[in-house]
């Protein structure tokens, strides 16, 4: 047996993997993630490395492959756990070990560190004197200088030691490892966060919240590995429950990870955590520089924080102990990586907790179908919060049929009911939020004579009309002058049909000339903190109406918002995807949940062409169970996840016929196995993206492991066969 060993994991290019032979006596002990001692470099000096993979064969002359010297058992550093997790991710979601490692390991950046480090004597004076004598006898001059200096001055800046005392990091390393000295990185972290004032105690939990926190904490103490799912209506105080269990775990010295969709990582959310945990909070977000990000990981590793808050990637915070991994808004699709490795944060969190003895807690007002299904099956423990913590009742929701509006002669984007309700709010100086279903509905430029839709020449995606008079592709950024003639029938009756956020802003402004409107969409939030600026302006009541895509659904409490309007509830129902109803239900329910969070007269109006669709009806009734019952029936009858597992295999390439050939070859793998249910290969909806063609295969099976096995076989074929040169094959698991 052979092991691939990585030696320098702090290197940005994690591709320095070396193969070693595993001596028979070590075969049981060596596994991915394990820390080993190996001969390396000139003179074969013993170095420490991490096993990334075990293999039966070796690409080199076996006679030249060196033996692993031993397994280092004592310290199990964070990196070991993360390595093992990387291996698990690779195995369960596909991709290479290298890709998995890059996802999981905090990579040190070459930019010079701004960390201010101080070296402390970490043993009592007597021990230090003894060591000094010992080092003197052994003529360890550098060590003698260091210890002597530290006996005089028990803490010395790191730079001073390097430059003034002329002592190298290599000299210090063994002394740090055996605990003689310690290096503490102090405050000079590139700390990206704004420190709040005084630390405050949390609110007193109400009985419902207390029961949930107690229940979860009790199973945590028992070491029950079962994840918990908190289903709590919007504003039911889930965040307070999270903070409570995080604080209790922290009191036991166990830090937690709090995952929040990036979009919800607003100033308000962050402040709440600061007020509770002071500077023992750290935050990761996409605007951090690599250096800042690395510093936050360093703080985590040094045990300086109780909770790391961040999007999906915060999952890999290098803690060596773990309290909770909390995944808020767990239904959000951002918890699934769209790049290889296409891991899902929920099972990955559960695996990480299994490794470190932590507990996964999922929370949502609208749990994803898979999560609720797991709870129903008994795989997760279900907790519910039925009431809003502030005592406010849920918004009153009405559904308006836009077809009927049309029949009644109303051609406005606003139904009469929504119009009147907005007018009333403006009069009362209350605020309104208007949701559009998604960016780009602005778009679709079609011919009114023949129905042809203009698509991007590089992608198979509809182009959208923008204010600059050009058509834009939202996938690749390609732009063209606005079409004046239909490319198919030559008709000049061509244009954007449905209005986008910009257009709607103009239309709403026309109906309410005095209203102050803020628009929040992809275009207005592009700049640094674009998002946060708009949200705080709205929170400060600098505007009456906030108009936007779903990005305004969460992360903000606007107590003065008493009306929410959803303009095109149908858009997401038309997406050709089996989760369309689920996403629509979640979006509508969450949107309605924004109204009247602090008071009882909140109202929501849903405008739709499908007023009888169960996703709309159940969202209006805010009845999750009714929606679930309907939806799970549909999934059962059509055999979709979560009732079965689904493996999606994509084949990409620039040459269409090669892509097709590759996909056929993979279908051949399925045929050879036999007895499988699969669809394809076929060109999906958007066949061409950024000049790449794609083909797709869907395989369904009740057992996840069957799909993992299929993935393994396909990966082997892709590695070996020439057909796949210049093709990319990726796997998605559901
Ligand atoms: P969720 O995360 O479920 O949407 P939050 O935790 O954000 O809910 O709580 C909603 C609002 O209720 C917040 O303003 C919060 O400060 C307040 N709140 C939560 N729990 C309590 C409580 N026990 N007592 C008073 N106010 C509370
Ligand atoms: Zn036409
Ligand atoms: Zn394009």
XYZ file of C-alpha atoms and ligand atoms in Angstrom:
763
model
C 0.000 0.000 0.000
C 1.103 3.547 -0.777
C 0.157 6.906 0.635
C 0.146 10.319 -0.984
C 1.563 12.783 1.476
C 1.371 16.524 1.363
C 4.201 18.304 3.086
C 3.579 21.984 3.047
C -0.095 22.639 3.457
C 0.338 26.329 4.012
C 1.315 26.661 0.405
C -1.143 28.169 -1.998
C -0.528 25.462 -4.543
C -1.513 22.379 -2.673
C -0.199 20.127 -5.351
C 3.046 19.049 -3.773
C 1.989 15.527 -3.082
C 4.632 12.842 -2.672
C 4.106 9.132 -2.691
C 5.448 6.976 0.120
C 5.274 3.316 0.835
C 3.308 2.283 3.905
C 5.264 -0.293 5.914
C 3.086 -3.207 6.875
C 3.149 -2.408 10.571
C 1.662 1.022 9.856
C -1.050 -0.117 7.464
C -3.808 0.084 10.058
C -2.751 3.476 11.340
C -2.341 5.364 8.088
C -5.487 6.953 6.676
C -6.356 10.196 4.885
C -5.769 13.113 7.225
C -3.298 11.302 9.459
C -0.145 13.170 10.341
C 2.994 11.190 9.449
C 6.734 11.446 9.723
C 8.532 10.980 6.406
C 12.050 11.240 5.030
C 12.315 14.249 2.773
C 14.778 16.159 0.675
C 18.512 16.116 0.851
C 19.748 13.849 3.601
C 16.223 12.506 4.061
C 15.593 14.664 7.080
C 12.453 13.736 8.923
C 9.561 16.027 8.077
C 5.935 16.100 9.039
C 3.298 15.576 6.409
C -0.334 14.721 5.995
C -1.746 11.757 4.185
C -4.127 12.849 1.462
C -4.886 9.524 -0.077
C -4.198 5.798 0.134
C -3.618 3.810 -3.007
C -2.715 0.256 -3.924
C -0.454 1.093 -6.798
C 2.304 3.572 -7.302
C 3.253 5.456 -10.449
C 6.982 5.279 -9.738
C 9.548 2.562 -9.488
C 8.511 0.930 -6.200
C 12.147 0.372 -5.351
C 12.680 4.125 -5.197
C 9.666 4.905 -3.066
C 10.610 5.614 0.519
C 8.873 4.309 3.590
C 6.753 6.346 5.936
C 8.743 6.533 9.161
C 5.887 6.700 11.599
C 2.528 8.091 12.543
C 2.371 11.174 14.737
C -0.369 10.531 17.194
C 0.048 13.121 19.893
C -1.264 16.332 18.403
C -4.221 16.069 16.111
C -4.099 19.463 14.490
C -7.054 21.095 12.818
C -5.455 20.364 9.490
C -5.718 16.630 10.069
C -9.458 16.841 10.546
C -9.828 19.053 7.527
C -7.753 16.674 5.419
C -9.952 13.807 6.428
C -12.993 15.926 5.666
C -11.553 16.775 2.251
C -11.240 13.089 1.556
C -14.825 12.536 2.620
C -15.984 15.379 0.335
C -14.055 14.012 -2.600
C -15.519 10.578 -2.026
C -19.104 11.737 -1.646
C -19.300 14.599 -4.103
C -16.624 13.896 -6.685
C -13.700 15.906 -7.965
C -10.042 15.448 -7.181
C -8.357 15.395 -3.804
C -6.558 18.536 -4.825
C -9.832 20.364 -5.467
C -11.192 19.142 -2.151
C -8.093 20.280 -0.282
C -8.266 23.711 -1.808
C -11.848 24.004 -0.639
C -11.183 22.861 2.868
C -7.764 24.122 3.916
C -7.170 27.688 4.944
C -4.424 28.681 2.600
C -1.730 31.009 3.726
C -1.155 33.886 1.398
C 2.194 35.171 0.415
C 1.357 38.775 1.188
C 3.274 39.891 4.174
C 1.428 39.279 7.380
C 0.223 42.212 9.347
C -0.150 40.082 12.418
C 1.554 41.451 15.483
C 2.953 38.515 17.319
C 4.448 38.318 20.740
C 6.546 35.525 22.137
C 5.897 34.525 25.743
C 7.710 32.266 28.134
C 5.211 29.482 28.708
C 6.867 27.647 31.616
C 7.654 28.794 35.129
C 11.018 30.409 35.908
C 12.444 27.326 37.518
C 11.795 25.127 34.507
C 13.172 27.846 32.284
C 16.377 28.024 34.341
C 16.762 24.254 34.060
C 16.270 24.429 30.311
C 18.771 27.242 30.063
C 21.357 25.106 31.827
C 20.550 22.143 29.583
C 20.827 24.182 26.391
C 24.080 25.661 27.608
C 25.520 22.217 28.101
C 24.342 21.173 24.632
C 25.680 24.386 23.060
C 22.269 25.326 21.635
C 23.321 28.950 21.340
C 20.199 30.334 19.768
C 17.992 28.649 22.325
C 20.159 29.955 25.112
C 19.813 33.507 23.796
C 16.079 33.131 23.498
C 15.448 31.676 26.941
C 17.827 34.096 28.597
C 16.052 37.005 26.959
C 12.650 35.690 27.957
C 13.803 35.219 31.552
C 14.569 38.895 31.609
C 11.525 40.031 29.714
C 8.741 37.447 29.727
C 7.120 38.779 26.548
C 8.964 40.001 23.496
C 7.628 41.041 20.101
C 8.226 38.419 17.455
C 10.050 40.826 15.124
C 12.449 41.777 17.883
C 13.303 38.142 18.401
C 13.901 37.585 14.715
C 15.812 40.747 14.036
C 17.449 41.808 17.276
C 18.094 38.435 18.849
C 18.836 36.838 15.529
C 16.755 33.776 16.266
C 15.005 32.001 13.443
C 11.484 30.638 13.300
C 13.011 27.166 12.918
C 14.725 27.574 16.271
C 11.481 28.555 17.914
C 9.352 25.855 16.347
C 10.395 22.935 18.594
C 10.106 25.174 21.654
C 6.595 26.142 20.669
C 5.752 22.527 19.989
C 6.965 21.334 23.370
C 5.286 24.226 25.136
C 8.351 26.068 26.403
C 7.340 29.259 24.703
C 4.169 30.422 23.080
C 3.496 32.849 20.303
C 0.363 34.902 20.660
C -1.024 36.852 17.782
C -2.492 39.988 19.180
C -5.085 42.496 18.136
C -3.169 43.582 15.065
C -5.072 41.086 13.007
C -6.441 42.628 9.922
C -9.711 42.586 11.724
C -12.404 43.373 9.212
C -15.104 43.862 11.749
C -16.306 46.910 13.513
C -16.225 46.400 17.204
C -19.403 47.063 19.026
C -19.582 48.866 22.307
C -20.454 47.037 25.448
C -21.126 43.369 25.526
C -24.728 42.750 26.446
C -26.529 39.778 27.839
C -29.030 38.166 25.512
C -32.773 38.677 25.769
C -34.575 36.359 28.143
C -35.801 33.480 26.065
C -39.530 32.869 26.077
C -40.870 29.462 27.057
C -40.937 28.171 23.480
C -37.366 29.249 22.800
C -36.162 27.958 26.157
C -37.630 24.532 25.472
C -35.874 24.331 22.119
C -32.515 25.527 23.478
C -32.749 23.128 26.448
C -33.738 20.200 24.260
C -30.901 20.756 21.829
C -28.340 21.340 24.523
C -29.395 18.223 26.392
C -28.797 16.057 23.325
C -25.508 17.827 22.749
C -24.382 16.943 26.278
C -25.466 13.361 25.765
C -23.298 13.238 22.671
C -26.325 12.407 20.547
C -25.047 12.722 16.982
C -28.509 13.332 15.552
C -28.877 16.767 13.944
C -31.683 19.063 15.042
C -34.030 20.939 12.735
C -35.674 24.063 14.111
C -38.737 25.006 12.148
C -39.690 28.430 13.373
C -41.824 31.049 11.690
C -40.071 34.232 10.558
C -39.350 36.319 13.625
C -39.879 33.464 16.048
C -36.506 34.123 17.638
C -34.391 31.365 16.114
C -31.318 33.566 16.173
C -31.694 34.060 19.941
C -31.851 30.287 20.351
C -28.695 29.875 18.271
C -26.863 32.442 20.368
C -27.963 30.748 23.562
C -26.657 27.315 22.608
C -23.458 28.821 21.191
C -22.886 30.629 24.495
C -23.475 27.463 26.504
C -21.048 25.478 24.356
C -18.503 28.309 24.578
C -18.743 28.147 28.361
C -17.501 24.574 28.019
C -14.643 25.770 25.828
C -16.240 24.572 22.625
C -16.495 27.013 19.741
C -19.255 26.945 17.165
C -19.736 27.723 13.509
C -22.735 29.740 12.405
C -23.547 29.537 8.716
C -25.688 32.277 7.255
C -26.338 32.959 3.580
C -23.980 35.741 2.536
C -26.939 37.870 1.567
C -28.262 37.772 5.133
C -24.911 38.612 6.663
C -25.946 42.179 7.255
C -24.753 44.733 9.722
C -27.798 44.045 11.888
C -27.105 40.325 12.075
C -23.433 40.839 12.814
C -24.179 43.432 15.507
C -26.429 41.044 17.361
C -23.564 38.583 17.652
C -21.109 41.286 18.688
C -23.395 42.469 21.407
C -23.532 38.990 22.787
C -20.007 37.678 22.230
C -17.844 40.792 21.980
C -14.620 40.240 20.107
C -14.844 36.484 20.498
C -16.763 36.553 17.231
C -15.210 36.358 13.850
C -16.802 36.839 10.480
C -15.966 35.607 7.035
C -17.444 37.101 3.926
C -16.533 37.385 0.291
C -15.214 40.936 0.548
C -12.382 39.959 2.867
C -8.949 39.921 1.329
C -7.078 36.651 1.380
C -4.903 37.975 4.160
C -7.869 39.005 6.279
C -9.461 35.650 5.704
C -6.333 33.847 6.744
C -6.088 35.960 9.883
C -9.580 34.970 10.882
C -8.664 31.315 10.469
C -5.591 31.934 12.582
C -7.682 33.425 15.374
C -9.927 30.370 15.228
C -6.966 28.034 15.355
C -5.488 29.864 18.307
C -8.696 29.447 20.274
C -9.444 33.144 20.316
C -13.029 32.957 19.179
C -16.251 31.339 20.321
C -18.136 31.618 17.082
C -17.228 31.944 13.450
C -20.007 33.424 11.357
C -19.983 33.174 7.634
C -21.325 31.662 4.454
C -20.756 28.088 3.317
C -16.966 28.249 3.447
C -16.965 29.043 7.181
C -17.735 25.353 7.573
C -14.003 24.759 7.282
C -12.933 26.988 10.137
C -9.931 25.160 11.618
C -11.308 24.444 15.068
C -9.971 21.395 16.857
C -13.006 21.178 19.074
C -16.560 21.891 18.171
C -19.765 22.842 19.864
C -22.384 23.441 17.199
C -22.529 23.940 13.495
C -25.653 25.964 12.943
C -27.042 26.386 9.461
C -29.567 29.195 9.390
C -31.994 29.509 6.476
C -30.991 25.974 5.692
C -33.344 25.822 2.688
C -31.172 28.296 0.785
C -29.569 26.944 -2.365
C -26.319 28.782 -1.599
C -25.453 25.968 0.787
C -24.710 23.807 -2.201
C -21.496 24.561 -3.963
C -21.868 25.128 -7.674
C -18.219 24.544 -8.392
C -16.291 21.312 -7.992
C -16.312 19.850 -5.441
C -20.061 20.351 -5.524
C -20.528 19.637 -1.868
C -23.668 20.199 0.113
C -23.010 22.064 3.370
C -25.597 20.106 5.367
C -24.217 16.556 5.084
C -20.708 18.013 5.204
C -21.515 19.785 8.477
C -22.957 16.574 9.856
C -19.775 14.716 8.918
C -17.576 17.400 10.444
C -19.608 17.205 13.660
C -19.264 13.449 13.652
C -15.495 13.821 13.476
C -15.235 16.425 16.222
C -18.109 15.533 18.515
C -20.179 18.582 17.654
C -23.839 18.854 16.776
C -25.488 20.195 13.642
C -28.503 22.451 14.020
C -30.557 23.483 11.000
C -33.042 26.314 11.117
C -35.633 27.723 8.760
C -39.159 29.029 8.535
C -39.494 26.972 5.387
C -37.303 23.883 5.749
C -36.128 22.323 2.528
C -38.068 19.246 1.492
C -35.066 16.975 2.133
C -34.513 18.356 5.630
C -38.137 18.056 6.649
C -38.298 14.608 5.118
C -35.286 13.612 7.222
C -37.038 14.958 10.298
C -40.171 12.970 9.450
C -38.053 9.845 8.968
C -36.500 10.400 12.367
C -33.009 11.183 11.087
C -33.234 14.691 12.548
C -34.924 15.817 15.742
C -37.621 18.353 14.924
C -38.179 21.422 17.107
C -40.769 24.051 16.357
C -41.291 27.697 17.226
C -44.893 28.575 16.475
C -45.058 32.197 17.496
C -43.287 35.411 16.807
C -40.991 36.349 19.670
C -42.176 39.933 19.705
C -45.766 38.829 20.090
C -46.688 40.239 16.680
C -49.036 38.057 14.693
C -48.213 36.837 11.213
C -49.025 39.043 8.246
C -52.454 38.831 6.645
C -51.853 37.598 3.125
C -54.086 38.080 0.108
C -53.678 36.597 -3.342
C -54.603 38.633 -6.405
C -55.191 37.066 -9.799
C -53.465 39.190 -12.428
C -55.559 37.557 -15.137
C -58.644 39.000 -13.482
C -56.999 42.401 -13.219
C -56.350 42.222 -16.943
C -59.990 41.304 -17.614
C -61.086 44.222 -15.496
C -59.029 46.468 -17.728
C -56.157 47.128 -15.310
C -52.923 46.940 -17.280
C -50.697 48.297 -14.552
C -48.011 46.161 -12.881
C -49.818 46.881 -9.645
C -53.194 45.324 -8.966
C -55.877 47.656 -7.690
C -55.678 46.069 -4.257
C -51.909 46.500 -3.990
C -52.150 50.037 -5.337
C -54.679 51.052 -2.706
C -52.724 49.423 0.071
C -49.533 51.203 -0.942
C -51.396 54.519 -1.047
C -52.627 53.908 2.481
C -49.094 53.161 3.745
C -47.686 56.288 2.138
C -50.406 58.292 3.803
C -49.645 56.741 7.183
C -45.890 57.181 6.657
C -45.281 53.466 6.908
C -42.937 51.550 4.638
C -43.529 49.121 1.793
C -41.381 46.389 0.276
C -42.019 45.204 -3.271
C -40.474 41.976 -4.487
C -39.849 40.971 -7.993
C -39.175 37.368 -8.458
C -35.765 37.617 -9.974
C -33.363 39.783 -11.802
C -33.546 39.524 -15.530
C -37.263 39.149 -15.908
C -36.724 42.613 -17.284
C -35.331 40.981 -19.931
C -36.707 38.649 -22.291
C -36.681 40.334 -25.662
C -39.149 38.593 -27.873
C -40.931 39.028 -31.145
C -44.601 39.816 -30.792
C -45.310 38.386 -34.217
C -43.650 34.978 -34.049
C -42.584 34.582 -30.426
C -38.855 34.218 -31.134
C -36.729 35.009 -28.064
C -33.319 36.645 -28.578
C -30.562 34.592 -27.007
C -26.915 35.190 -26.265
C -24.688 33.806 -29.030
C -22.321 32.361 -26.427
C -24.824 30.944 -23.992
C -28.249 29.554 -24.588
C -29.762 32.169 -22.324
C -32.238 34.900 -23.124
C -30.707 38.334 -23.463
C -32.134 41.163 -21.365
C -32.793 44.746 -22.239
C -31.015 47.294 -20.081
C -31.316 51.040 -19.626
C -28.271 51.673 -21.760
C -30.268 50.649 -24.813
C -28.315 47.434 -25.227
C -29.065 43.782 -24.674
C -27.034 42.020 -21.982
C -26.356 38.385 -21.218
C -26.435 37.855 -17.463
C -24.327 34.734 -17.686
C -21.284 35.890 -19.630
C -21.719 39.658 -19.758
C -21.929 39.794 -23.565
C -23.778 42.889 -24.843
C -25.222 43.885 -28.191
C -27.147 46.802 -29.560
C -30.847 46.351 -29.069
C -32.432 44.273 -31.817
C -34.824 46.236 -34.011
C -35.952 43.359 -36.172
C -36.818 39.762 -35.464
C -33.993 37.544 -36.747
C -36.511 34.875 -37.753
C -39.536 36.580 -39.306
C -38.219 40.080 -39.817
C -41.017 41.723 -37.850
C -40.123 45.034 -36.231
C -42.515 44.369 -33.343
C -39.730 43.249 -31.088
C -39.005 44.330 -27.552
C -38.848 43.496 -23.874
C -42.188 42.229 -22.721
C -42.073 41.995 -19.007
C -40.744 44.800 -16.963
C -37.610 44.425 -14.864
C -36.749 46.194 -11.658
C -35.689 49.393 -13.406
C -38.844 49.497 -15.452
C -41.037 48.709 -12.482
C -39.384 51.445 -10.499
C -40.403 53.906 -13.201
C -43.945 52.544 -13.334
C -44.412 52.627 -9.579
C -42.915 56.105 -9.449
C -45.453 57.216 -12.039
C -48.321 55.902 -9.931
C -46.911 57.425 -6.754
C -44.977 60.520 -7.837
C -44.238 61.638 -4.282
C -43.018 58.297 -2.980
C -39.303 57.909 -2.326
C -38.288 54.628 -3.945
C -35.085 52.656 -3.452
C -34.219 49.939 -5.897
C -32.083 47.020 -4.904
C -30.970 44.575 -7.536
C -27.838 43.221 -9.080
C -27.092 46.493 -10.833
C -27.509 48.823 -7.855
C -25.582 46.641 -5.405
C -22.491 45.996 -7.440
C -20.212 48.406 -5.568
C -18.539 47.661 -2.261
C -21.194 47.480 0.445
C -23.786 48.501 -2.152
C -26.249 46.238 -0.516
C -25.639 47.425 3.026
C -25.924 51.070 2.017
C -29.331 50.590 0.452
C -30.586 48.540 3.367
C -29.458 51.029 5.964
C -30.955 53.909 4.012
C -34.238 52.057 4.035
C -33.892 51.179 7.725
C -33.307 54.881 8.430
C -36.569 55.561 6.644
C -34.893 57.556 3.906
C -37.292 55.877 1.517
C -40.911 54.786 1.519
C -40.674 51.877 -0.863
C -37.904 49.340 -1.278
C -38.142 47.555 -4.580
C -35.977 44.605 -5.372
C -35.324 41.032 -6.295
C -35.284 38.332 -3.655
C -32.113 39.705 -2.189
C -34.204 41.865 0.096
C -35.994 38.904 1.578
C -33.830 38.381 4.629
C -31.274 39.552 7.134
C -33.008 42.780 7.982
C -35.641 43.779 10.403
C -37.618 46.801 9.270
C -40.118 47.477 12.017
C -41.882 50.169 10.006
C -42.647 47.886 7.061
C -46.320 47.014 7.208
C -46.893 45.962 3.616
C -45.100 43.549 1.334
C -46.089 43.095 -2.292
C -44.909 40.249 -4.473
C -45.209 41.335 -8.070
C -44.552 38.277 -10.168
C -45.027 35.276 -7.987
C -45.218 33.038 -11.035
C -41.767 33.576 -12.377
C -40.146 30.922 -10.251
C -43.009 28.500 -10.907
C -42.045 28.516 -14.567
C -38.457 27.500 -14.000
C -37.986 24.057 -15.534
C -36.793 22.357 -12.355
C -38.484 19.897 -10.034
C -37.866 22.230 -7.084
C -39.782 25.131 -8.677
C -42.794 24.835 -6.362
C -40.608 24.456 -3.286
C -38.586 27.546 -4.128
C -41.705 29.544 -4.874
C -43.313 28.512 -1.612
C -40.193 29.465 0.346
C -39.840 32.783 -1.427
C -43.472 33.773 -0.916
C -43.547 32.671 2.709
C -40.306 34.469 3.507
C -41.497 37.574 1.687
C -44.765 37.636 3.591
C -42.720 37.161 6.755
C -41.047 40.525 6.210
C -44.260 42.390 6.835
C -45.122 43.636 10.297
C -42.301 41.877 12.094
C -42.706 44.098 15.103
C -46.438 44.754 15.055
C -49.667 43.070 14.284
C -51.051 44.897 11.281
C -48.658 43.509 8.685
C -50.119 42.658 5.307
C -48.815 40.949 2.204
C -50.244 40.894 -1.311
C -49.218 38.179 -3.749
C -49.852 38.951 -7.411
C -49.930 35.904 -9.629
C -51.288 34.287 -12.778
C -51.610 31.024 -10.838
C -53.747 31.931 -7.822
C -54.812 28.294 -7.389
C -51.375 26.735 -7.453
C -50.777 24.885 -4.183
C -47.453 26.664 -3.631
C -49.250 30.004 -3.750
C -52.260 28.905 -1.732
C -50.258 27.286 1.066
C -47.772 30.182 1.194
C -50.665 32.619 1.557
C -52.005 30.510 4.419
C -48.429 30.241 5.790
C -49.100 26.559 6.143
C -45.848 24.659 5.750
C -47.355 21.273 6.604
C -50.006 21.594 3.917
C -47.383 22.503 1.373
C -45.145 19.659 2.470
C -47.939 17.098 2.259
C -48.765 18.145 -1.293
C -45.183 18.431 -2.439
C -43.896 15.199 -0.945
C -46.793 13.384 -2.640
C -45.646 14.803 -5.952
C -42.031 13.828 -5.296
C -43.119 10.324 -4.350
C -45.229 9.793 -7.401
C -42.631 11.171 -9.792
C -39.680 9.757 -7.861
C -37.721 12.904 -7.196
C -35.470 13.750 -4.255
C -35.726 13.504 -1.303
C -37.659 10.305 -1.939
C -34.823 9.017 -4.115
C -31.313 10.326 -4.615
C -30.387 11.979 -7.852
C -26.999 12.094 -9.506
C -26.577 14.671 -12.244
C -23.611 14.164 -14.523
C -22.540 17.076 -16.696
C -20.175 16.792 -19.619
C -18.722 20.086 -20.844
C -16.538 20.953 -23.795
C -16.096 23.332 -26.681
C -16.726 20.700 -29.336
C -20.324 19.657 -29.500
C -19.828 16.240 -31.058
C -17.122 15.317 -28.569
C -19.397 16.335 -25.716
C -22.101 14.089 -27.116
C -19.660 11.233 -27.573
C -18.420 11.592 -24.013
C -21.930 11.612 -22.613
C -22.786 8.496 -24.622
C -19.727 6.755 -23.286
C -20.846 7.531 -19.725
C -24.326 6.272 -20.530
C -22.514 3.109 -21.603
C -21.126 2.794 -18.071
C -24.701 2.851 -16.780
C -25.792 0.254 -19.345
C -22.927 -1.981 -18.316
C -23.998 -1.830 -14.677
C -27.587 -2.466 -15.689
C -30.864 -2.114 -13.799
C -30.494 1.638 -13.289
C -33.046 4.365 -13.817
C -31.535 7.172 -15.815
C -32.494 9.979 -18.150
C -30.333 11.239 -20.983
C -27.802 11.917 -22.217
C -29.413 15.085 -23.416
C -28.639 18.719 -23.968
C -30.131 20.630 -21.040
C -32.132 23.830 -21.278
C -29.078 25.968 -21.542
C -26.941 23.853 -23.742
C -24.252 26.394 -24.347
C -22.670 28.479 -21.592
C -19.650 30.679 -22.213
C -19.007 28.897 -25.506
C -19.085 25.513 -23.824
C -21.529 22.837 -24.864
C -22.933 20.565 -22.247
C -24.733 17.294 -22.011
C -26.379 15.893 -18.974
C -27.353 12.537 -17.513
C -29.690 12.035 -14.552
C -29.524 8.861 -12.514
C -31.973 8.079 -9.733
C -31.501 5.577 -6.991
C -32.850 4.960 -3.521
C -29.328 4.430 -2.193
C -26.819 7.266 -2.111
C -23.954 4.795 -2.082
C -25.044 3.340 -5.410
C -24.690 6.783 -6.923
C -21.281 7.296 -5.310
C -20.221 4.001 -6.832
C -21.455 5.104 -10.269
C -19.543 8.351 -9.883
C -16.365 6.415 -9.019
C -16.719 4.214 -12.078
C -17.361 7.171 -14.344
C -14.374 9.034 -12.913
C -12.202 6.036 -13.687
C -13.456 5.940 -17.280
C -12.883 9.682 -17.649
C -9.304 9.278 -16.433
C -8.498 6.436 -18.778
C -10.270 7.116 -22.057
C -9.036 9.469 -24.753
C -12.636 10.461 -25.537
C -12.493 12.692 -22.471
C -9.416 14.683 -23.414
C -10.518 18.324 -23.368
C -13.846 17.460 -21.788
C -14.852 18.275 -18.239
C -17.137 15.948 -16.337
C -18.738 17.042 -13.075
C -21.172 15.403 -10.694
C -24.007 16.833 -8.671
C -25.666 14.883 -5.883
C -29.121 15.480 -4.468
P -35.694 34.610 13.564
O -34.220 34.345 13.569
O -36.517 33.407 13.914
O -36.211 35.293 12.343
P -35.005 36.593 15.534
O -34.138 35.852 16.472
O -34.379 37.497 14.548
O -35.977 35.591 14.769
O -36.058 37.394 16.410
C -37.006 38.288 15.844
C -37.111 39.530 16.712
O -37.611 39.168 17.996
C -35.781 40.179 16.946
O -35.949 41.568 16.915
C -35.401 39.717 18.343
O -34.552 40.647 18.990
C -36.731 39.587 19.010
N -36.716 38.555 20.047
C -36.326 37.269 19.877
N -36.472 36.576 21.029
C -36.958 37.430 21.937
C -37.319 37.317 23.316
N -37.220 36.162 23.979
N -37.777 38.409 23.940
C -37.899 39.583 23.275
N -37.585 39.766 21.987
C -37.115 38.709 21.313
Zn -40.457 37.082 -35.290
Zn -23.748 34.857 -22.717
